[in-house]
């Protein structure tokens, strides 16, 4: 992967960035995503935010090598603190982290989202945490995608401001993804259910404490929920 040729995962994230967007890419080691979008003429200006010094320095080097220092500002900052009001950022991408970490980044500096109209989030795990955050904070799930790369399955959530309600199954699986039932989606949930079945089998043998009973009931509930959603 490089700024010219993104991975399939980042290419899909990039495909949701509107033309003319002012972008902040948070957690932007190498700054491949903003560099790629500026080269393609999709993004006019961008911020690349990174909290760790090594990846931040890689991003600075990359932006310089690509000759984009005039249009991409790289900032060493924690999460949304990389966005300043005068940037007038309207689109934020956060990719390649766990859902709960993405949620904590969104919760830590909510004022940085004032000018933002679109969030493109790619959690490696626990997309559910992001859907729950969206419902709590007045964001609607505008679009969703699922893809497989290098034997890993990734979900991408595109949020825009709005209030929508979702069923328990839609929060877990994604409303659009659930309606589409793509082969990758079916594979993801078959894997999840196989994992839950394995855990159930192992706890069947354990002593029946109240925690074990709670876990067992929770797993049975999840399996029934997903089975129903898939049929
Ligand atoms: N976004 C790129 C991608 O999807 O390929 C990089 C993903 S990499 C696994 C996660 C990056 O996010 C790391 O460089 C890490 O240092 C950075 N990161 C983690 N927490 C962060 C935070 N609170 N603020 C900014 N960057 C963060």
mmCIF file of C-alpha atoms and ligand atoms in Angstrom:
data_model
loop_
_atom_site.group_PDB
_atom_site.id
_atom_site.type_symbol
_atom_site.label_atom_id
_atom_site.label_comp_id
_atom_site.label_asym_id
_atom_site.label_seq_id
_atom_site.Cartn_x
_atom_site.Cartn_y
_atom_site.Cartn_z
ATOM 1 C CA UNK A 1 0.000 0.000 0.000
ATOM 2 C CA UNK A 2 1.086 3.571 -0.644
ATOM 3 C CA UNK A 3 -0.523 6.960 -1.313
ATOM 4 C CA UNK A 4 -1.091 6.005 -4.969
ATOM 5 C CA UNK A 5 -2.486 2.523 -4.312
ATOM 6 C CA UNK A 6 -4.537 2.161 -1.142
ATOM 7 C CA UNK A 7 -5.582 -1.154 0.395
ATOM 8 C CA UNK A 8 -9.097 -2.330 -0.529
ATOM 9 C CA UNK A 9 -10.166 -1.346 3.027
ATOM 10 C CA UNK A 10 -8.891 2.252 2.783
ATOM 11 C CA UNK A 11 -10.059 2.533 -0.849
ATOM 12 C CA UNK A 12 -13.593 1.760 0.372
ATOM 13 C CA UNK A 13 -13.269 4.352 3.170
ATOM 14 C CA UNK A 14 -12.044 6.856 0.535
ATOM 15 C CA UNK A 15 -15.020 6.105 -1.736
ATOM 16 C CA UNK A 16 -17.365 7.687 0.853
ATOM 17 C CA UNK A 17 -15.489 11.020 0.999
ATOM 18 C CA UNK A 18 -17.520 13.609 -0.941
ATOM 19 C CA UNK A 19 -15.829 15.642 -3.685
ATOM 20 C CA UNK A 20 -14.673 19.018 -2.352
ATOM 21 C CA UNK A 21 -14.570 17.799 1.261
ATOM 22 C CA UNK A 22 -12.295 19.368 3.850
ATOM 23 C CA UNK A 23 -11.051 16.221 5.539
ATOM 24 C CA UNK A 24 -9.558 15.297 8.905
ATOM 25 C CA UNK A 25 -8.089 11.795 8.985
ATOM 26 C CA UNK A 26 -7.583 10.861 12.637
ATOM 27 C CA UNK A 27 -5.021 8.141 13.369
ATOM 28 C CA UNK A 28 -3.268 8.847 10.085
ATOM 29 C CA UNK A 29 0.026 6.954 10.183
ATOM 30 C CA UNK A 30 1.707 7.569 6.763
ATOM 31 C CA UNK A 31 -1.177 9.926 5.785
ATOM 32 C CA UNK A 32 -1.867 7.622 2.808
ATOM 33 C CA UNK A 33 -5.609 8.325 2.810
ATOM 34 C CA UNK A 34 -5.473 12.156 2.720
ATOM 35 C CA UNK A 35 -2.557 12.105 0.212
ATOM 36 C CA UNK A 36 -4.487 9.754 -2.079
ATOM 37 C CA UNK A 37 -7.667 11.859 -1.916
ATOM 38 C CA UNK A 38 -5.817 15.121 -2.606
ATOM 39 C CA UNK A 39 -3.978 13.531 -5.590
ATOM 40 C CA UNK A 40 -7.325 12.375 -6.993
ATOM 41 C CA UNK A 41 -8.741 15.908 -6.653
ATOM 42 C CA UNK A 42 -11.492 14.743 -4.282
ATOM 43 C CA UNK A 43 -10.248 16.632 -1.239
ATOM 44 C CA UNK A 44 -9.122 20.253 -1.399
ATOM 45 C CA UNK A 45 -7.532 20.492 2.060
ATOM 46 C CA UNK A 46 -6.866 17.966 4.790
ATOM 47 C CA UNK A 47 -5.634 17.503 8.339
ATOM 48 C CA UNK A 48 -3.777 14.314 9.244
ATOM 49 C CA UNK A 49 -3.921 13.750 13.027
ATOM 50 C CA UNK A 50 -1.665 11.290 14.867
ATOM 51 C CA UNK A 51 -1.116 10.832 18.580
ATOM 52 C CA UNK A 52 2.075 8.732 18.438
ATOM 53 C CA UNK A 53 5.353 10.442 17.508
ATOM 54 C CA UNK A 54 6.752 7.725 15.152
ATOM 55 C CA UNK A 55 3.635 7.473 12.935
ATOM 56 C CA UNK A 56 3.257 11.283 13.099
ATOM 57 C CA UNK A 57 6.794 11.682 11.729
ATOM 58 C CA UNK A 58 6.024 9.113 8.968
ATOM 59 C CA UNK A 59 2.942 11.144 8.046
ATOM 60 C CA UNK A 60 4.983 14.390 7.942
ATOM 61 C CA UNK A 61 7.625 12.702 5.706
ATOM 62 C CA UNK A 62 4.967 11.215 3.409
ATOM 63 C CA UNK A 63 3.157 14.525 2.923
ATOM 64 C CA UNK A 64 6.483 16.243 2.177
ATOM 65 C CA UNK A 65 7.564 13.499 -0.270
ATOM 66 C CA UNK A 66 4.235 13.760 -2.094
ATOM 67 C CA UNK A 67 4.701 17.563 -2.344
ATOM 68 C CA UNK A 68 1.444 18.186 -0.480
ATOM 69 C CA UNK A 69 2.618 20.224 2.548
ATOM 70 C CA UNK A 70 0.627 23.252 1.313
ATOM 71 C CA UNK A 71 -2.701 21.403 1.449
ATOM 72 C CA UNK A 72 -2.234 18.720 4.110
ATOM 73 C CA UNK A 73 -1.436 19.789 7.681
ATOM 74 C CA UNK A 74 -0.078 17.010 9.895
ATOM 75 C CA UNK A 75 -0.690 17.506 13.627
ATOM 76 C CA UNK A 76 0.591 15.573 16.621
ATOM 77 C CA UNK A 77 -2.608 15.471 18.675
ATOM 78 C CA UNK A 78 -4.926 13.179 20.592
ATOM 79 C CA UNK A 79 -7.998 12.359 18.511
ATOM 80 C CA UNK A 80 -10.233 15.235 17.435
ATOM 81 C CA UNK A 81 -7.921 17.772 19.146
ATOM 82 C CA UNK A 82 -6.134 17.719 15.756
ATOM 83 C CA UNK A 83 -9.082 19.684 14.327
ATOM 84 C CA UNK A 84 -9.061 23.467 14.859
ATOM 85 C CA UNK A 85 -12.200 25.625 14.298
ATOM 86 C CA UNK A 86 -10.488 27.634 11.537
ATOM 87 C CA UNK A 87 -9.878 24.414 9.540
ATOM 88 C CA UNK A 88 -13.618 24.244 8.770
ATOM 89 C CA UNK A 89 -13.382 20.470 8.488
ATOM 90 C CA UNK A 90 -16.627 18.913 7.239
ATOM 91 C CA UNK A 91 -15.619 15.254 6.885
ATOM 92 C CA UNK A 92 -13.784 13.035 9.374
ATOM 93 C CA UNK A 93 -12.329 9.583 8.729
ATOM 94 C CA UNK A 94 -11.206 7.298 11.563
ATOM 95 C CA UNK A 95 -10.041 3.891 10.342
ATOM 96 C CA UNK A 96 -8.203 0.812 11.550
ATOM 97 C CA UNK A 97 -9.032 0.963 15.283
ATOM 98 C CA UNK A 98 -11.481 -0.870 17.536
ATOM 99 C CA UNK A 99 -15.047 0.478 17.767
ATOM 100 C CA UNK A 100 -14.731 1.456 21.467
ATOM 101 C CA UNK A 101 -11.503 3.427 20.778
ATOM 102 C CA UNK A 102 -13.218 5.268 17.907
ATOM 103 C CA UNK A 103 -16.129 6.060 20.254
ATOM 104 C CA UNK A 104 -13.770 7.391 22.939
ATOM 105 C CA UNK A 105 -12.087 9.633 20.322
ATOM 106 C CA UNK A 106 -15.510 10.997 19.283
ATOM 107 C CA UNK A 107 -16.559 11.527 22.917
ATOM 108 C CA UNK A 108 -13.369 13.242 24.074
ATOM 109 C CA UNK A 109 -13.676 16.425 21.973
ATOM 110 C CA UNK A 110 -17.297 16.705 20.785
ATOM 111 C CA UNK A 111 -16.864 20.466 20.119
ATOM 112 C CA UNK A 112 -14.421 19.609 17.288
ATOM 113 C CA UNK A 113 -17.329 18.087 15.366
ATOM 114 C CA UNK A 114 -19.287 21.376 15.118
ATOM 115 C CA UNK A 115 -18.587 21.946 11.417
ATOM 116 C CA UNK A 116 -18.573 18.241 10.562
ATOM 117 C CA UNK A 117 -21.433 16.840 8.493
ATOM 118 C CA UNK A 118 -20.068 13.381 7.682
ATOM 119 C CA UNK A 119 -18.158 10.791 9.711
ATOM 120 C CA UNK A 120 -16.650 7.792 7.910
ATOM 121 C CA UNK A 121 -15.668 5.219 10.513
ATOM 122 C CA UNK A 122 -13.986 1.861 9.973
ATOM 123 C CA UNK A 123 -13.856 -0.145 13.191
ATOM 124 C CA UNK A 124 -11.794 -3.346 13.105
ATOM 125 C CA UNK A 125 -14.106 -4.807 15.768
ATOM 126 C CA UNK A 126 -17.312 -3.882 17.666
ATOM 127 C CA UNK A 127 -19.065 -1.709 15.089
ATOM 128 C CA UNK A 128 -22.044 -1.986 17.464
ATOM 129 C CA UNK A 129 -20.369 0.507 19.865
ATOM 130 C CA UNK A 130 -20.340 3.093 17.066
ATOM 131 C CA UNK A 131 -24.004 2.528 16.143
ATOM 132 C CA UNK A 132 -24.930 2.990 19.822
ATOM 133 C CA UNK A 133 -22.861 6.200 19.999
ATOM 134 C CA UNK A 134 -24.557 7.492 16.820
ATOM 135 C CA UNK A 135 -28.053 6.968 18.267
ATOM 136 C CA UNK A 136 -27.068 8.695 21.550
ATOM 137 C CA UNK A 137 -25.519 11.684 19.784
ATOM 138 C CA UNK A 138 -27.877 12.602 16.933
ATOM 139 C CA UNK A 139 -26.118 10.893 14.022
ATOM 140 C CA UNK A 140 -27.935 8.643 11.553
ATOM 141 C CA UNK A 141 -26.336 5.757 9.685
ATOM 142 C CA UNK A 142 -26.387 7.062 6.128
ATOM 143 C CA UNK A 143 -24.515 4.166 4.530
ATOM 144 C CA UNK A 144 -22.600 1.012 5.427
ATOM 145 C CA UNK A 145 -20.197 -1.338 3.651
ATOM 146 C CA UNK A 146 -18.586 -4.657 4.468
ATOM 147 C CA UNK A 147 -15.559 -6.182 2.791
ATOM 148 C CA UNK A 148 -12.962 -8.892 3.189
ATOM 149 C CA UNK A 149 -9.237 -8.342 2.794
ATOM 150 C CA UNK A 150 -6.409 -10.685 3.804
ATOM 151 C CA UNK A 151 -8.925 -12.993 5.483
ATOM 152 C CA UNK A 152 -10.209 -10.186 7.724
ATOM 153 C CA UNK A 153 -13.692 -8.726 7.507
ATOM 154 C CA UNK A 154 -14.161 -4.964 7.896
ATOM 155 C CA UNK A 155 -17.275 -2.825 8.303
ATOM 156 C CA UNK A 156 -17.435 0.834 7.295
ATOM 157 C CA UNK A 157 -20.087 3.153 8.723
ATOM 158 C CA UNK A 158 -20.986 6.492 7.173
ATOM 159 C CA UNK A 159 -22.793 8.814 9.597
ATOM 160 C CA UNK A 160 -24.631 12.045 8.883
ATOM 161 C CA UNK A 161 -26.555 14.200 11.305
ATOM 162 C CA UNK A 162 -30.072 12.968 12.031
ATOM 163 C CA UNK A 163 -32.096 10.944 14.474
ATOM 164 C CA UNK A 164 -33.118 7.411 13.575
ATOM 165 C CA UNK A 165 -34.150 4.438 15.627
ATOM 166 C CA UNK A 166 -32.915 0.920 15.026
ATOM 167 C CA UNK A 167 -33.911 -2.527 16.258
ATOM 168 C CA UNK A 168 -31.537 -4.496 18.485
ATOM 169 C CA UNK A 169 -30.550 -6.641 15.473
ATOM 170 C CA UNK A 170 -29.917 -3.555 13.307
ATOM 171 C CA UNK A 171 -27.632 -2.083 15.985
ATOM 172 C CA UNK A 172 -25.622 -5.306 16.129
ATOM 173 C CA UNK A 173 -25.526 -6.192 12.427
ATOM 174 C CA UNK A 174 -26.181 -2.897 10.624
ATOM 175 C CA UNK A 175 -29.533 -2.079 8.997
ATOM 176 C CA UNK A 176 -28.264 -1.803 5.422
ATOM 177 C CA UNK A 177 -25.859 -4.738 5.710
ATOM 178 C CA UNK A 178 -28.664 -6.845 7.164
ATOM 179 C CA UNK A 179 -30.976 -5.966 4.265
ATOM 180 C CA UNK A 180 -28.278 -6.725 1.653
ATOM 181 C CA UNK A 181 -27.054 -9.994 3.200
ATOM 182 C CA UNK A 182 -23.890 -10.037 1.072
ATOM 183 C CA UNK A 183 -21.749 -13.224 1.089
ATOM 184 C CA UNK A 184 -19.104 -11.438 3.246
ATOM 185 C CA UNK A 185 -21.767 -10.379 5.750
ATOM 186 C CA UNK A 186 -23.150 -13.946 5.923
ATOM 187 C CA UNK A 187 -19.602 -15.252 6.441
ATOM 188 C CA UNK A 188 -18.889 -12.741 9.234
ATOM 189 C CA UNK A 189 -21.963 -13.724 11.213
ATOM 190 C CA UNK A 190 -21.485 -17.463 10.586
ATOM 191 C CA UNK A 191 -17.988 -17.036 12.114
ATOM 192 C CA UNK A 192 -19.361 -15.050 15.075
ATOM 193 C CA UNK A 193 -22.056 -17.642 15.745
ATOM 194 C CA UNK A 194 -19.527 -20.501 15.539
ATOM 195 C CA UNK A 195 -17.424 -18.643 18.166
ATOM 196 C CA UNK A 196 -20.428 -18.159 20.446
ATOM 197 C CA UNK A 197 -21.358 -21.853 20.059
ATOM 198 C CA UNK A 198 -17.788 -22.816 21.057
ATOM 199 C CA UNK A 199 -17.957 -20.606 24.161
ATOM 200 C CA UNK A 200 -21.372 -22.071 25.029
ATOM 201 C CA UNK A 201 -20.019 -25.617 24.745
ATOM 202 C CA UNK A 202 -17.095 -24.818 27.022
ATOM 203 C CA UNK A 203 -19.227 -23.138 29.692
ATOM 204 C CA UNK A 204 -21.767 -25.997 29.668
ATOM 205 C CA UNK A 205 -19.056 -27.994 31.479
ATOM 206 C CA UNK A 206 -18.335 -25.234 34.022
ATOM 207 C CA UNK A 207 -19.935 -24.964 37.439
ATOM 208 C CA UNK A 208 -23.283 -23.118 37.134
ATOM 209 C CA UNK A 209 -22.517 -19.844 38.942
ATOM 210 C CA UNK A 210 -24.761 -16.813 38.405
ATOM 211 C CA UNK A 211 -22.135 -15.217 36.085
ATOM 212 C CA UNK A 212 -22.028 -18.375 33.963
ATOM 213 C CA UNK A 213 -25.832 -18.415 33.786
ATOM 214 C CA UNK A 214 -25.884 -14.742 32.714
ATOM 215 C CA UNK A 215 -23.249 -15.406 30.044
ATOM 216 C CA UNK A 216 -25.134 -18.467 28.819
ATOM 217 C CA UNK A 217 -28.416 -16.558 28.531
ATOM 218 C CA UNK A 218 -26.642 -13.696 26.745
ATOM 219 C CA UNK A 219 -25.065 -16.056 24.191
ATOM 220 C CA UNK A 220 -28.355 -17.881 23.558
ATOM 221 C CA UNK A 221 -30.034 -14.499 23.036
ATOM 222 C CA UNK A 222 -27.349 -13.327 20.575
ATOM 223 C CA UNK A 223 -27.435 -16.569 18.592
ATOM 224 C CA UNK A 224 -31.244 -16.452 18.310
ATOM 225 C CA UNK A 225 -31.108 -12.751 17.320
ATOM 226 C CA UNK A 226 -28.545 -13.311 14.575
ATOM 227 C CA UNK A 227 -30.174 -16.535 13.335
ATOM 228 C CA UNK A 228 -33.465 -14.705 12.939
ATOM 229 C CA UNK A 229 -31.816 -11.752 11.191
ATOM 230 C CA UNK A 230 -30.047 -14.020 8.696
ATOM 231 C CA UNK A 231 -33.145 -15.925 7.610
HETATM 232 N N1 LIG B 1 -5.878 4.958 9.794
HETATM 233 C C1 LIG B 1 -4.817 4.110 9.293
HETATM 234 C C2 LIG B 1 -5.392 2.918 8.591
HETATM 235 O O1 LIG B 1 -6.589 2.683 8.708
HETATM 236 O O2 LIG B 1 -4.633 2.190 7.930
HETATM 237 C C3 LIG B 1 -3.908 3.684 10.442
HETATM 238 C C4 LIG B 1 -4.479 2.654 11.347
HETATM 239 S S1 LIG B 1 -3.387 2.299 12.674
HETATM 240 C C5 LIG B 1 -3.764 0.669 13.049
HETATM 241 C C6 LIG B 1 -4.074 3.233 13.998
HETATM 242 C C7 LIG B 1 -3.376 4.568 14.155
HETATM 243 O O3 LIG B 1 -4.177 5.398 14.990
HETATM 244 C C8 LIG B 1 -2.027 4.434 14.816
HETATM 245 O O4 LIG B 1 -1.065 5.130 14.075
HETATM 246 C C9 LIG B 1 -2.242 5.075 16.198
HETATM 247 O O5 LIG B 1 -1.085 5.704 16.699
HETATM 248 C C10 LIG B 1 -3.336 6.064 15.895
HETATM 249 N N2 LIG B 1 -4.151 6.460 17.050
HETATM 250 C C11 LIG B 1 -4.637 5.680 18.047
HETATM 251 N N3 LIG B 1 -5.327 6.414 18.944
HETATM 252 C C12 LIG B 1 -5.289 7.698 18.490
HETATM 253 C C13 LIG B 1 -5.791 8.920 18.984
HETATM 254 N N4 LIG B 1 -6.466 8.992 20.147
HETATM 255 N N5 LIG B 1 -5.559 10.050 18.272
HETATM 256 C C14 LIG B 1 -4.858 10.007 17.122
HETATM 257 N N6 LIG B 1 -4.339 8.858 16.611
HETATM 258 C C15 LIG B 1 -4.556 7.727 17.280
#
